[in-house]
Amino acid sequence: MIASILPSISPGTLLAGGITAAAASLWLLLPSGRSGAADRTARWLGWLLGIVALAGFLATGHRLGSVGEEAVFLTVALVAVISGAATVVSRSPVYAAIWFAMALAGVSGVLLVLGGQFLGVATIVVYAGAILVMFLFVLMLAQPAGLAPYDRVSTEPLLAAVAGAVLLGILSLSIGRLTAEPPACCLMGGTKAALLADSATTEPPAAAATGIDMLADNHVARLGGELFGRHLLAVEVAGVLLLAALIGSIAIVSRGAADAEPAAARRAVP
Amino acid sequence: MNLLANTVAPSALVIDGLVVGAILFALGLVGILARRNLIVMFLCAELMLQGISVSLVSWSRHHGDWGGHVLVIFVLTVAACEAAVALVFVLQAFARTGRLDSAAWQSLRESNLPRTIDRELPAIDTVPPKFPKLAPAGVEPAADEDALHEREHV
């Protein structure tokens, strides 16, 4: 829509501008030890540039079929991305954890739109319900009062933002290439094409051709069948891994507590 | 034999899902590289895992295949294990140094790398929060003088 208003700018330029704006925004927003008015100005500028970056991405994005679907996807994706950025740049780790919970809500919405009904719910239950609460418990145990000095500075914010921008640029280039032409692995010679054309008449149309989610009906039942049928051994291994992590963390806690006591006593002496 | 799916361009929804996954992954990468708080670094690692999950589910939709969904379930499992073990390590590190700072462990760095030196930070100009006040009502009870003097804590 916006791309049609600005016909003179190519999508590639728009995307590059968006990624640059995103990197500059993250650089300004990451904690840098500034204080007072300079800090506030940097944050305002950072969020403003973040909005510009998001607009760039939205302009180069693809339009979905129906307005409702697009509105829902845009809402949840924006929630996920903005909350993710706030997780990264929050000074207070408690706020970072809360923003991460918000990002999880957005990601679970994206998964639901993409047809991962079970995974959308499992993300909320497992991540927001268990893992995030564990993070918050550790924060309550270990967080000093007020903002610690190491929460107010970051190591090499500029280089980190540039690294993220380069990665994002490479990823979006390769994603954009998916639509323009098939990847090199799938360019086929004549015989393979004939074989494919042959199989196309007998096989049902692929999900991508129709845009219909082939995994939608009886979703959870079929996912469970797949998980406990084809991947049964992996499920067992995952169970063993969970058990090993449980025992391992208990062992580390109990042994570390014995080791840490003399260290704490040494610290307390002078 | 789902060769056909490989040759068809992904639908717009799949592409958008992949882009959202890429953005989340890059954000997590920036956080891991830049932040110094150990717990925030782990939160950023989890953010990267979320980006991966979104990408996997997008590809699963594109191919009409269960592989991505199953892989995301295993990602969830491994993330739970990783969080448990990592948080125990963080607690141990906090018990030893009293800080959640990754630079507190910089003696583990390579010998040719410079030392991270913290500079003096300007004071935070925090505005004290304004709490609403109730209008005084009723009769103030007579204070017990002895109790006021003897009591150390309220």
Short mmCIF file of C-alpha atoms in Angstrom, two decimals:
data_model
loop_
_atom_site.label_atom_id
_atom_site.label_comp_id
_atom_site.label_asym_id
_atom_site.label_seq_id
_atom_site.Cartn_x
_atom_site.Cartn_y
_atom_site.Cartn_z
CA MET A 1 0.00 0.00 0.00
CA ILE A 2 2.70 2.41 1.10
CA ALA A 3 4.94 1.00 -1.63
CA SER A 4 2.37 2.07 -4.23
CA ILE A 5 2.30 5.59 -2.80
CA LEU A 6 6.07 5.76 -3.12
CA PRO A 7 6.63 4.16 -6.52
CA SER A 8 10.01 5.80 -7.00
CA ILE A 9 11.64 3.91 -4.11
CA SER A 10 12.48 0.30 -4.79
CA PRO A 11 11.61 -2.27 -2.10
CA GLY A 12 15.30 -3.08 -1.67
CA THR A 13 16.14 0.53 -0.81
CA LEU A 14 13.18 0.68 1.53
CA LEU A 15 14.28 -2.49 3.29
CA ALA A 16 17.88 -1.32 3.56
CA GLY A 17 16.69 1.98 5.03
CA GLY A 18 14.47 0.13 7.48
CA ILE A 19 17.29 -2.11 8.64
CA THR A 20 19.66 0.85 9.03
CA ALA A 21 17.02 2.71 11.02
CA ALA A 22 16.50 -0.38 13.19
CA ALA A 23 20.24 -0.63 13.91
CA ALA A 24 20.48 3.08 14.78
CA SER A 25 17.39 2.79 16.94
CA LEU A 26 18.80 -0.17 18.89
CA TRP A 27 22.12 1.62 19.30
CA LEU A 28 20.35 4.65 20.78
CA LEU A 29 18.06 2.58 22.96
CA LEU A 30 20.61 0.20 24.47
CA PRO A 31 21.78 1.30 27.91
CA SER A 32 24.88 3.43 27.52
CA GLY A 33 25.43 5.03 30.92
CA ARG A 34 23.96 8.37 29.86
CA SER A 35 21.80 10.18 32.34
CA GLY A 36 19.26 12.95 32.50
CA ALA A 37 18.21 14.87 29.42
CA ALA A 38 20.72 13.19 27.08
CA ASP A 39 19.31 9.79 28.01
CA ARG A 40 15.74 10.90 27.48
CA THR A 41 16.56 12.47 24.09
CA ALA A 42 18.37 9.32 22.98
CA ARG A 43 15.43 7.16 23.98
CA TRP A 44 12.88 9.34 22.19
CA LEU A 45 15.03 9.38 19.08
CA GLY A 46 15.52 5.63 19.36
CA TRP A 47 11.82 4.84 19.55
CA LEU A 48 11.14 7.27 16.69
CA LEU A 49 13.74 5.54 14.52
CA GLY A 50 12.24 2.20 15.57
CA ILE A 51 8.86 3.32 14.24
CA VAL A 52 10.55 4.39 10.98
CA ALA A 53 12.20 0.95 10.74
CA LEU A 54 8.89 -0.81 11.35
CA ALA A 55 7.25 1.34 8.66
CA GLY A 56 10.00 0.29 6.24
CA PHE A 57 9.40 -3.36 6.99
CA LEU A 58 5.62 -2.96 6.70
CA ALA A 59 5.97 -1.22 3.34
CA THR A 60 8.07 -4.03 1.90
CA GLY A 61 5.93 -6.78 3.46
CA HIS A 62 3.55 -8.91 1.46
CA ARG A 63 -0.17 -8.41 1.56
CA LEU A 64 -2.17 -11.30 2.92
CA GLY A 65 -5.40 -12.37 1.32
CA SER A 66 -8.11 -11.04 3.58
CA VAL A 67 -8.19 -7.81 5.55
CA GLY A 68 -9.10 -9.57 8.78
CA GLU A 69 -6.24 -12.03 8.55
CA GLU A 70 -3.82 -9.24 7.75
CA ALA A 71 -5.02 -7.09 10.65
CA VAL A 72 -4.69 -9.98 13.10
CA PHE A 73 -1.26 -10.96 11.84
CA LEU A 74 0.00 -7.37 11.89
CA THR A 75 -1.25 -6.84 15.42
CA VAL A 76 0.35 -9.93 16.90
CA ALA A 77 3.57 -9.49 14.91
CA LEU A 78 3.91 -5.87 16.04
CA VAL A 79 3.28 -6.90 19.65
CA ALA A 80 5.96 -9.58 19.35
CA VAL A 81 8.57 -7.37 17.68
CA ILE A 82 8.05 -4.24 19.81
CA SER A 83 8.00 -6.24 23.04
CA GLY A 84 11.10 -8.12 21.90
CA ALA A 85 12.91 -4.83 21.31
CA ALA A 86 11.77 -3.59 24.73
CA THR A 87 13.10 -6.83 26.29
CA VAL A 88 16.50 -6.16 24.79
CA VAL A 89 16.73 -2.49 25.78
CA SER A 90 15.05 -2.47 29.21
CA ARG A 91 17.38 -1.26 31.94
CA SER A 92 15.71 -3.17 34.72
CA PRO A 93 15.88 -6.97 34.28
CA VAL A 94 12.46 -7.32 35.91
CA TYR A 95 10.95 -5.10 33.23
CA ALA A 96 12.87 -7.09 30.61
CA ALA A 97 11.25 -10.28 31.90
CA ILE A 98 7.78 -8.70 31.84
CA TRP A 99 8.34 -7.42 28.29
CA PHE A 100 9.52 -10.90 27.33
CA ALA A 101 6.19 -12.25 28.59
CA MET A 102 4.45 -9.75 26.30
CA ALA A 103 6.67 -10.86 23.40
CA LEU A 104 5.67 -14.45 24.16
CA ALA A 105 2.02 -13.47 23.89
CA GLY A 106 2.74 -11.93 20.49
CA VAL A 107 4.75 -14.94 19.31
CA SER A 108 1.99 -17.28 20.39
CA GLY A 109 -0.44 -15.18 18.36
CA VAL A 110 1.86 -15.41 15.32
CA LEU A 111 2.05 -19.17 15.78
CA LEU A 112 -1.75 -19.36 15.97
CA VAL A 113 -2.13 -17.36 12.73
CA LEU A 114 0.45 -19.58 11.06
CA GLY A 115 -1.58 -22.65 12.00
CA GLY A 116 0.35 -23.89 15.00
CA GLN A 117 -2.65 -24.18 17.30
CA PHE A 118 -1.04 -26.52 19.80
CA LEU A 119 2.27 -24.68 19.79
CA GLY A 120 0.64 -21.30 20.35
CA VAL A 121 -0.96 -22.57 23.54
CA ALA A 122 2.11 -24.59 24.56
CA THR A 123 4.30 -21.48 24.24
CA ILE A 124 2.09 -19.61 26.71
CA VAL A 125 1.85 -22.55 29.10
CA VAL A 126 5.48 -23.65 29.05
CA TYR A 127 7.30 -20.34 28.52
CA ALA A 128 5.13 -17.74 30.22
CA GLY A 129 3.82 -20.17 32.81
CA ALA A 130 6.98 -22.00 33.79
CA ILE A 131 10.23 -20.70 32.34
CA LEU A 132 9.48 -17.01 32.78
CA VAL A 133 8.29 -17.52 36.35
CA MET A 134 11.56 -19.31 37.05
CA PHE A 135 13.44 -16.30 35.65
CA LEU A 136 11.43 -13.97 37.88
CA PHE A 137 12.13 -16.13 40.94
CA VAL A 138 15.87 -15.95 40.26
CA LEU A 139 15.58 -12.19 39.75
CA MET A 140 13.85 -11.82 43.11
CA LEU A 141 16.61 -13.88 44.72
CA ALA A 142 19.53 -12.17 43.06
CA GLN A 143 18.47 -8.66 42.11
CA PRO A 144 20.13 -5.89 44.13
CA ALA A 145 18.06 -2.88 45.12
CA GLY A 146 17.83 -0.21 42.45
CA LEU A 147 19.56 -0.21 39.09
CA ALA A 148 22.95 -1.90 39.14
CA PRO A 149 25.79 -0.16 37.25
CA TYR A 150 26.11 -3.13 34.89
CA ASP A 151 22.45 -2.69 33.90
CA ARG A 152 23.10 0.90 32.89
CA VAL A 153 25.92 0.20 30.43
CA SER A 154 26.32 -2.29 27.62
CA THR A 155 29.35 -3.77 25.91
CA GLU A 156 29.85 -2.33 22.41
CA PRO A 157 26.24 -1.30 21.65
CA LEU A 158 27.18 0.03 18.22
CA LEU A 159 28.96 -3.13 17.08
CA ALA A 160 26.16 -5.29 18.45
CA ALA A 161 23.51 -3.27 16.60
CA VAL A 162 25.53 -3.45 13.37
CA ALA A 163 25.93 -7.22 13.77
CA GLY A 164 22.19 -7.60 14.26
CA ALA A 165 21.49 -5.40 11.22
CA VAL A 166 23.87 -7.40 9.03
CA LEU A 167 22.26 -10.66 10.11
CA LEU A 168 18.78 -9.25 9.52
CA GLY A 169 19.84 -7.93 6.11
CA ILE A 170 21.20 -11.30 5.02
CA LEU A 171 18.12 -13.11 6.30
CA SER A 172 15.65 -10.78 4.63
CA LEU A 173 17.63 -10.87 1.39
CA SER A 174 17.41 -14.65 1.30
CA ILE A 175 13.75 -14.57 2.32
CA GLY A 176 13.00 -12.02 -0.40
CA ARG A 177 14.73 -14.21 -2.95
CA LEU A 178 12.25 -16.99 -2.14
CA THR A 179 9.45 -15.11 -3.83
CA ALA A 180 11.38 -13.82 -6.85
CA GLU A 181 12.69 -17.14 -8.05
CA PRO A 182 13.00 -20.70 -6.78
CA PRO A 183 16.27 -21.34 -4.93
CA ALA A 184 19.14 -22.84 -6.86
CA CYS A 185 18.64 -26.25 -5.33
CA CYS A 186 15.25 -26.58 -6.98
CA LEU A 187 15.99 -25.39 -10.49
CA MET A 188 15.36 -28.51 -12.48
CA GLY A 189 16.32 -30.01 -15.78
CA GLY A 190 13.83 -31.25 -18.35
CA THR A 191 13.41 -34.81 -17.13
CA LYS A 192 12.87 -33.81 -13.55
CA ALA A 193 10.38 -31.19 -14.64
CA ALA A 194 8.49 -33.75 -16.66
CA LEU A 195 8.51 -36.09 -13.68
CA LEU A 196 7.23 -33.30 -11.49
CA ALA A 197 4.54 -32.34 -13.95
CA ASP A 198 3.53 -36.01 -14.02
CA SER A 199 3.34 -36.23 -10.26
CA ALA A 200 1.44 -32.97 -10.09
CA THR A 201 -1.50 -34.53 -11.83
CA THR A 202 -1.69 -37.45 -9.41
CA GLU A 203 -0.73 -35.83 -6.13
CA PRO A 204 -2.95 -33.37 -4.26
CA PRO A 205 -1.84 -29.75 -4.70
CA ALA A 206 0.86 -28.62 -2.27
CA ALA A 207 0.03 -26.35 0.60
CA ALA A 208 1.99 -23.45 -0.82
CA ALA A 209 0.19 -23.52 -4.17
CA THR A 210 -3.26 -23.22 -2.65
CA GLY A 211 -2.33 -21.21 0.41
CA ILE A 212 -4.52 -23.51 2.48
CA ASP A 213 -3.18 -24.89 5.74
CA MET A 214 -3.01 -28.63 5.20
CA LEU A 215 -2.38 -29.22 8.88
CA ALA A 216 -5.53 -27.49 10.11
CA ASP A 217 -8.09 -30.25 10.51
CA ASN A 218 -7.75 -32.59 13.50
CA HIS A 219 -4.63 -30.63 14.27
CA VAL A 220 -3.73 -31.74 17.78
CA ALA A 221 -4.70 -35.36 17.21
CA ARG A 222 -2.55 -35.61 14.09
CA LEU A 223 0.34 -33.78 15.75
CA GLY A 224 0.17 -36.21 18.66
CA GLY A 225 0.09 -39.14 16.24
CA GLU A 226 3.15 -37.80 14.46
CA LEU A 227 4.99 -37.06 17.71
CA PHE A 228 4.33 -40.41 19.36
CA GLY A 229 4.55 -42.40 16.15
CA ARG A 230 7.40 -41.28 13.98
CA HIS A 231 9.31 -39.40 16.70
CA LEU A 232 8.69 -41.73 19.65
CA LEU A 233 12.37 -42.34 20.30
CA ALA A 234 13.11 -38.60 20.28
CA VAL A 235 10.30 -38.06 22.80
CA GLU A 236 11.91 -40.63 25.08
CA VAL A 237 15.30 -38.96 24.68
CA ALA A 238 13.73 -35.58 25.50
CA GLY A 239 12.29 -37.10 28.67
CA VAL A 240 15.73 -38.39 29.66
CA LEU A 241 17.17 -34.94 28.92
CA LEU A 242 14.62 -33.30 31.23
CA LEU A 243 15.47 -35.79 33.97
CA ALA A 244 19.20 -35.17 33.50
CA ALA A 245 18.69 -31.39 33.67
CA LEU A 246 16.63 -31.78 36.85
CA ILE A 247 19.20 -33.96 38.59
CA GLY A 248 22.07 -31.88 37.27
CA SER A 249 20.65 -28.59 38.53
CA ILE A 250 19.96 -30.06 41.96
CA ALA A 251 23.50 -31.46 42.11
CA ILE A 252 25.04 -28.14 41.08
CA VAL A 253 22.97 -26.23 43.65
CA SER A 254 23.82 -28.54 46.53
CA ARG A 255 27.54 -28.75 45.73
CA GLY A 256 27.83 -25.07 44.85
CA ALA A 257 26.21 -24.03 48.13
CA ALA A 258 28.93 -25.89 50.04
CA ASP A 259 31.63 -24.24 47.92
CA ALA A 260 30.14 -20.76 48.06
CA GLU A 261 29.95 -20.57 51.85
CA PRO A 262 33.72 -20.29 52.42
CA ALA A 263 33.87 -17.76 49.59
CA ALA A 264 31.15 -15.65 51.20
CA ALA A 265 32.94 -15.93 54.53
CA ARG A 266 36.17 -14.74 52.89
CA ARG A 267 34.33 -11.77 51.39
CA ALA A 268 32.81 -10.86 54.73
CA VAL A 269 36.13 -10.91 56.69
CA PRO A 270 37.86 -7.73 55.45
CA MET B 1 7.43 -37.21 -2.44
CA ASN B 2 6.50 -33.64 -1.81
CA LEU B 3 8.88 -32.27 -4.44
CA LEU B 4 6.24 -29.95 -5.76
CA ALA B 5 6.17 -27.89 -2.58
CA ASN B 6 9.83 -27.06 -3.10
CA THR B 7 9.20 -25.48 -6.45
CA VAL B 8 6.25 -23.31 -5.48
CA ALA B 9 6.93 -19.86 -4.08
CA PRO B 10 5.83 -19.58 -0.44
CA SER B 11 2.59 -17.80 0.28
CA ALA B 12 2.63 -14.26 1.64
CA LEU B 13 1.77 -15.47 5.13
CA VAL B 14 4.76 -17.82 5.16
CA ILE B 15 7.08 -15.03 4.00
CA ASP B 16 5.75 -12.67 6.66
CA GLY B 17 6.19 -15.33 9.32
CA LEU B 18 9.79 -15.86 8.23
CA VAL B 19 10.45 -12.11 8.41
CA VAL B 20 9.01 -11.91 11.93
CA GLY B 21 11.19 -14.85 12.94
CA ALA B 22 14.27 -13.19 11.46
CA ILE B 23 13.56 -9.91 13.29
CA LEU B 24 13.11 -11.68 16.63
CA PHE B 25 16.33 -13.65 16.09
CA ALA B 26 18.32 -10.51 15.24
CA LEU B 27 16.91 -8.67 18.27
CA GLY B 28 17.95 -11.53 20.52
CA LEU B 29 21.41 -11.54 18.96
CA VAL B 30 21.85 -7.82 19.64
CA GLY B 31 20.77 -8.33 23.24
CA ILE B 32 23.15 -11.23 23.82
CA LEU B 33 26.06 -9.28 22.36
CA ALA B 34 25.38 -5.99 24.13
CA ARG B 35 23.77 -6.59 27.49
CA ARG B 36 25.81 -7.41 30.59
CA ASN B 37 23.20 -8.73 32.99
CA LEU B 38 23.36 -12.54 32.91
CA ILE B 39 19.60 -12.97 33.25
CA VAL B 40 18.83 -10.48 30.48
CA MET B 41 21.32 -12.33 28.28
CA PHE B 42 19.40 -15.56 28.86
CA LEU B 43 16.12 -13.78 28.13
CA CYS B 44 17.63 -12.70 24.80
CA ALA B 45 18.66 -16.29 24.06
CA GLU B 46 15.05 -17.30 24.67
CA LEU B 47 13.98 -14.53 22.28
CA MET B 48 16.23 -16.05 19.61
CA LEU B 49 14.60 -19.43 20.24
CA GLN B 50 11.19 -17.81 19.75
CA GLY B 51 12.33 -16.47 16.38
CA ILE B 52 13.47 -19.95 15.40
CA SER B 53 10.11 -21.39 16.45
CA VAL B 54 8.21 -18.91 14.28
CA SER B 55 10.42 -19.75 11.28
CA LEU B 56 10.01 -23.49 11.79
CA VAL B 57 6.23 -23.23 11.96
CA SER B 58 6.22 -21.06 8.82
CA TRP B 59 8.18 -23.67 6.90
CA SER B 60 5.91 -26.37 8.28
CA ARG B 61 2.93 -24.51 6.87
CA HIS B 62 4.70 -24.06 3.54
CA HIS B 63 5.48 -27.74 3.15
CA GLY B 64 2.29 -29.04 4.73
CA ASP B 65 4.50 -31.19 6.93
CA TRP B 66 4.67 -31.88 10.67
CA GLY B 67 8.45 -31.66 10.94
CA GLY B 68 8.57 -28.02 12.02
CA HIS B 69 5.90 -28.44 14.66
CA VAL B 70 7.62 -31.48 16.14
CA LEU B 71 10.94 -29.65 16.14
CA VAL B 72 9.39 -26.67 17.97
CA ILE B 73 8.12 -29.02 20.67
CA PHE B 74 11.68 -30.27 21.15
CA VAL B 75 12.93 -26.66 21.16
CA LEU B 76 10.49 -25.99 24.01
CA THR B 77 11.80 -29.03 25.90
CA VAL B 78 15.44 -28.12 25.45
CA ALA B 79 14.70 -24.49 26.38
CA ALA B 80 13.18 -25.67 29.65
CA CYS B 81 16.26 -27.80 30.41
CA GLU B 82 18.60 -25.00 29.41
CA ALA B 83 16.77 -22.45 31.55
CA ALA B 84 16.89 -24.74 34.59
CA VAL B 85 20.61 -25.45 34.35
CA ALA B 86 21.54 -21.91 33.29
CA LEU B 87 19.61 -20.28 36.11
CA VAL B 88 21.35 -22.55 38.61
CA PHE B 89 24.68 -21.39 37.17
CA VAL B 90 23.53 -17.77 37.40
CA LEU B 91 22.58 -18.26 41.04
CA GLN B 92 25.99 -19.81 41.76
CA ALA B 93 27.72 -16.93 40.00
CA PHE B 94 25.68 -14.48 42.06
CA ALA B 95 26.53 -16.32 45.28
CA ARG B 96 30.23 -16.04 44.50
CA THR B 97 30.49 -12.48 43.21
CA GLY B 98 27.38 -10.77 44.53
CA ARG B 99 26.68 -9.45 41.03
CA LEU B 100 24.68 -10.59 38.01
CA ASP B 101 27.41 -9.09 35.84
CA SER B 102 29.04 -11.01 33.02
CA ALA B 103 32.10 -8.77 33.36
CA ALA B 104 32.57 -10.10 36.89
CA TRP B 105 33.93 -13.22 35.20
CA GLN B 106 36.26 -11.43 32.82
CA SER B 107 39.26 -13.23 34.28
CA LEU B 108 38.09 -16.10 32.05
CA ARG B 109 38.71 -14.02 28.89
CA GLU B 110 41.47 -14.61 26.38
CA SER B 111 44.83 -13.30 27.54
CA ASN B 112 45.21 -10.92 24.58
CA LEU B 113 41.88 -9.15 25.14
CA PRO B 114 41.69 -5.85 27.00
CA ARG B 115 40.13 -5.68 30.39
CA THR B 116 36.62 -4.24 30.75
CA ILE B 117 36.91 -1.22 32.99
CA ASP B 118 33.77 0.40 34.30
CA ARG B 119 33.78 4.16 34.22
CA GLU B 120 32.02 6.31 36.76
CA LEU B 121 28.37 6.63 35.86
CA PRO B 122 26.39 9.81 36.44
CA ALA B 123 23.78 9.58 39.14
CA ILE B 124 20.27 8.63 38.13
CA ASP B 125 17.89 11.55 38.38
CA THR B 126 14.95 9.58 39.62
CA VAL B 127 11.71 11.38 40.25
CA PRO B 128 10.14 10.06 43.45
CA PRO B 129 6.78 8.44 42.69
CA LYS B 130 3.68 10.38 43.61
CA PHE B 131 1.21 8.31 45.54
CA PRO B 132 -2.40 9.37 45.95
CA LYS B 133 -3.33 10.55 49.43
CA LEU B 134 -6.59 9.88 51.17
CA ALA B 135 -8.35 12.77 52.75
CA PRO B 136 -8.14 12.45 56.54
CA ALA B 137 -11.42 11.29 58.03
CA GLY B 138 -12.72 10.37 61.47
CA VAL B 139 -11.17 11.07 64.83
CA GLU B 140 -7.50 10.41 65.42
CA PRO B 141 -7.10 7.92 68.28
CA ALA B 142 -5.10 9.00 71.31
CA ALA B 143 -1.50 7.81 71.00
CA ASP B 144 -0.09 5.61 73.76
CA GLU B 145 3.05 7.50 74.85
CA ASP B 146 4.78 4.45 76.39
CA ALA B 147 4.23 2.31 73.32
CA LEU B 148 5.60 5.05 71.09
CA HIS B 149 8.85 5.24 73.05
CA GLU B 150 9.40 1.54 73.67
CA ARG B 151 8.61 0.29 70.23
CA GLU B 152 11.64 0.14 67.92
CA HIS B 153 9.94 -1.06 64.75
CA VAL B 154 6.51 -0.54 63.43
#
